[in-house]
Each structure stands twice: as structure tokens, then as C-alpha cells.
Coordinates of N, CA and C in Angstrom, one line a residue:
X248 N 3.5 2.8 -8.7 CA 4.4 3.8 -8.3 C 4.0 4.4 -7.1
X249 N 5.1 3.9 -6.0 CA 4.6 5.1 -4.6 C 5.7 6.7 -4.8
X250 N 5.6 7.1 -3.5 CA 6.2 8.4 -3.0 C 6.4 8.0 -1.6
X251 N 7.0 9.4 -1.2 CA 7.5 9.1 0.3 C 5.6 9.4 1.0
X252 N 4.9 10.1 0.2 CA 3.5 11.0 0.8 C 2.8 10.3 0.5
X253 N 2.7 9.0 -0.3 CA 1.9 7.9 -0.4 C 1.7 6.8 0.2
X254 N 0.2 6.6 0.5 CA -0.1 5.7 1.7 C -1.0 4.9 0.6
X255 N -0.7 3.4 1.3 CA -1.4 2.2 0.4 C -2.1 1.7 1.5
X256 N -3.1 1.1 0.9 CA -3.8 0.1 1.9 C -5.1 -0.9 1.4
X257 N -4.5 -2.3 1.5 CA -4.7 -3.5 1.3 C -6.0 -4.4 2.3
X258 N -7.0 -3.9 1.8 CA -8.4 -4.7 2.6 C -9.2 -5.6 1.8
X259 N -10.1 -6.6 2.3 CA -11.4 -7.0 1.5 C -11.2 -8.0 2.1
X260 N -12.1 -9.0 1.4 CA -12.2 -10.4 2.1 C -12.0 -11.6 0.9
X261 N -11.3 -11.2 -0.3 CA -10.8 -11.8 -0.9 C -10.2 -13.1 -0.7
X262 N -10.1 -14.1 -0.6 CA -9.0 -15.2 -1.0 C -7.8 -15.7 -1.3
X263 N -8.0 -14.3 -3.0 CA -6.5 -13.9 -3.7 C -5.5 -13.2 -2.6
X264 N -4.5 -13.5 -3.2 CA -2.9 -12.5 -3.0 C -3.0 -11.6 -4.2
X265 N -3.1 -10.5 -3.2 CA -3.1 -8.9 -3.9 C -1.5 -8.8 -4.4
X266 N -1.5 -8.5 -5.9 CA 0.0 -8.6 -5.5 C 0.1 -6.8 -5.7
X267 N 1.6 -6.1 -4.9 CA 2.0 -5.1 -5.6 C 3.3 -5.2 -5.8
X268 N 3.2 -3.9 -6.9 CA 4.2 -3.5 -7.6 C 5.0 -2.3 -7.6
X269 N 6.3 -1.5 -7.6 CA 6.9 -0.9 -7.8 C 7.8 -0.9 -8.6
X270 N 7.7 0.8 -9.6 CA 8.7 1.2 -10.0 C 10.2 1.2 -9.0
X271 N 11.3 0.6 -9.6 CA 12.8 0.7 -8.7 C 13.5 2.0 -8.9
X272 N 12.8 2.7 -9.9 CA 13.8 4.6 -10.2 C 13.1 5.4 -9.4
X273 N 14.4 5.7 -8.5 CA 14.6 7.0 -7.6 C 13.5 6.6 -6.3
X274 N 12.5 7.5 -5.5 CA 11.7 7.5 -4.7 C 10.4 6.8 -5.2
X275 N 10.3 6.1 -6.6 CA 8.8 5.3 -6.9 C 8.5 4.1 -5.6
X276 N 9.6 3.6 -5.4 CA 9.3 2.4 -4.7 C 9.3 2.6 -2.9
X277 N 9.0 3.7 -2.8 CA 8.1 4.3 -1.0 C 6.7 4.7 -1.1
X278 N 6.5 4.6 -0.1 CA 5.4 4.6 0.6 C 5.4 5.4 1.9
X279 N 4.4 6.1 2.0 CA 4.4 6.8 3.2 C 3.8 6.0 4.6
X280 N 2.8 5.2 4.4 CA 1.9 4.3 5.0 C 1.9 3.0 4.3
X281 N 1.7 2.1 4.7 CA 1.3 0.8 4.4 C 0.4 -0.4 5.1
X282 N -1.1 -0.3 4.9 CA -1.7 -0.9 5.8 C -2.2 -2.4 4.9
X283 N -2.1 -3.4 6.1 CA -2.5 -4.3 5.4 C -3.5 -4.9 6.3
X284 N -4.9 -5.3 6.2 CA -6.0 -6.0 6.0 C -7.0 -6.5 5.6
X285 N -6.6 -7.5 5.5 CA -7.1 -8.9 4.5 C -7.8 -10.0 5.8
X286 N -8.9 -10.3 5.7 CA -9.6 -11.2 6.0 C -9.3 -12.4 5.8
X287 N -9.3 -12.7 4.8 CA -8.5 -14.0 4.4 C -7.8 -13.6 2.9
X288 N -6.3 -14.5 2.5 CA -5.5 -14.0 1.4 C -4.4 -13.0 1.9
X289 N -3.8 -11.9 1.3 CA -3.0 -11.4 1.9 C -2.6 -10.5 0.8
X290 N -1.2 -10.2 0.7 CA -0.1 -9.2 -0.2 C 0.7 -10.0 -0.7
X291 N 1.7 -10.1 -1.8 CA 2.9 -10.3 -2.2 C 3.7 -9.1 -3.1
X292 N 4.9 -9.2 -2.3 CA 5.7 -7.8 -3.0 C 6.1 -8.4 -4.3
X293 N 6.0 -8.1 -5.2 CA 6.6 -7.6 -6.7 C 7.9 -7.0 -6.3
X294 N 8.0 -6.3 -6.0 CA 9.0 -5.7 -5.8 C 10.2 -5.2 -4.2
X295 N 10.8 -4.3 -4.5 CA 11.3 -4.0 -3.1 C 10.7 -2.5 -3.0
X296 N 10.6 -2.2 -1.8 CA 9.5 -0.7 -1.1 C 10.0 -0.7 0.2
X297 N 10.5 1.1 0.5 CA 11.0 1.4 0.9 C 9.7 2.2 1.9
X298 N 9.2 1.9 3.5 CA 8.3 2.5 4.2 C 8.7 3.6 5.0
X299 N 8.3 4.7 4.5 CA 8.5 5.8 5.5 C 8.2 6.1 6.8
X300 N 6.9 5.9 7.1 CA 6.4 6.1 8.3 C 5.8 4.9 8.8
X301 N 4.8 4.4 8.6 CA 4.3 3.1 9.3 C 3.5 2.5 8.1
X302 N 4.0 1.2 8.8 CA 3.7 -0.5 8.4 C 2.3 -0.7 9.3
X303 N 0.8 -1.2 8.6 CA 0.6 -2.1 9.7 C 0.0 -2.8 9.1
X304 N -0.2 -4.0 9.9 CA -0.4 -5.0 10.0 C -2.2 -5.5 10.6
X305 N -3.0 -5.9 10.0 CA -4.1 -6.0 11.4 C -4.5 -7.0 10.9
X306 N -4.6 -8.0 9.5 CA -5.2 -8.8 9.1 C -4.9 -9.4 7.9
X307 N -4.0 -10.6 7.4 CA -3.7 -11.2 6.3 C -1.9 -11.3 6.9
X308 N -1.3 -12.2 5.2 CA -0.3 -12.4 5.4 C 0.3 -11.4 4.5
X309 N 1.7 -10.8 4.7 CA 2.3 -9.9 3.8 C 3.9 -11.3 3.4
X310 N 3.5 -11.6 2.1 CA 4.5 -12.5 1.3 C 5.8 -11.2 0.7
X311 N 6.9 -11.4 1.4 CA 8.0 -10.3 0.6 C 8.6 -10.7 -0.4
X312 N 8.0 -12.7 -1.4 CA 8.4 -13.0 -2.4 C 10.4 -12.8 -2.8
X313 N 10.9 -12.6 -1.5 CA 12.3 -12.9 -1.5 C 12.6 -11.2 -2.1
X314 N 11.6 -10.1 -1.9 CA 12.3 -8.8 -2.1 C 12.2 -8.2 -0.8
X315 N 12.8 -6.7 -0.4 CA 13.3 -6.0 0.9 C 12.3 -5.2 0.9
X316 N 11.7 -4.9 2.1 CA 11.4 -3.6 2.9 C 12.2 -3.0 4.0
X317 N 12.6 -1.9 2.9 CA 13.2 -1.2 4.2 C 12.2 0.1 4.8
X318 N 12.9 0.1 6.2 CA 12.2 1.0 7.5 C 12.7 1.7 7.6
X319 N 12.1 3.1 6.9 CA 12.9 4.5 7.3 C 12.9 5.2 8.4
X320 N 11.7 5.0 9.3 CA 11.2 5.9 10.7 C 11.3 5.1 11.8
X321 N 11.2 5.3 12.7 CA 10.5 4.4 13.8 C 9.4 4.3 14.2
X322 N 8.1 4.8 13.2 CA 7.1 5.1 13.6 C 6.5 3.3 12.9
X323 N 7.1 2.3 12.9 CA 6.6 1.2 12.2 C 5.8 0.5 13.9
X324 N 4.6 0.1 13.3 CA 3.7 -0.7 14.4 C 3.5 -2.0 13.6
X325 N 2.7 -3.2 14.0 CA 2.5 -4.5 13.5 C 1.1 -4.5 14.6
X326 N 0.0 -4.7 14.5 CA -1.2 -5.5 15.4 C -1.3 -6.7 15.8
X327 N -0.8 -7.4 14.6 CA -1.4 -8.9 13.7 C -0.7 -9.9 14.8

């Protein structure tokens, strides 16, 4: 379960696909932040998540497993 004031962030040197998950009732499925670096492996969404402020990207693959992110701000960056 996110919030709009909830920042996630996806690091290690793992292998695996981290997967996450969201609640779909009301604001569970935001995030305020969303950082992803992975050395090797990556993310797959479970679900659909809605990013408030910034996306980034610096290291791994992010799998959206055929669900939506939507971009609430313009403050979204990518490195990768």
C-alpha cells in the first residue's frame, strides 16, 4: 500500500525481479517517489501506481507486466 507522501525505492544486486504490489482502493496505489536501482534484475508491477512526483530510473529494468503508471507531476526524470 502506497500514498501520495510515499517514496519507494528498489536497490541491491540481486538477480531476482522484485515484484510490487498495490492496493487499487482510493490513493493505496501512489507513490510519492519511485526510485529504481538494481544492478542486475529489476521491478515488475503487480499492479497499476499512480507517481506523484518523480520516477527514477538509474539501474535495472522496470517490467509494467501489462498494468499503467500514471504521471501526476512533471517532476518525472529517467537516468537509465
Amino acid at each position: 500500500i502506497g500514498s501520495p507522501t510515499s517514496n519507494l525505492t528498489v536497490n541491491g544486486t540481486s538477480a531476482t525481479i522484485a515484484g510490487i504490489g498495490f492496493s487499487q482502493s482510493g490513493t493505496n496505489n501512489q507513490l510519492g517517489t519511485f526510485t529504481l536501482s538494481r544492478a542486475t534484475g529489476g521491478a515488475i508491477l503487480q499492479d497499476n501506481v499512480n507517481i506523484i512526483n518523480h520516477l527514477i530510473i538509474t539501474a535495472g529494468n522496470l517490467n509494467t507486466n501489462n498494468n499503467t503508471i500514471g504521471f501526476i507531476s512533471s517532476g518525472i526524470s529517467s537516468t537509465a
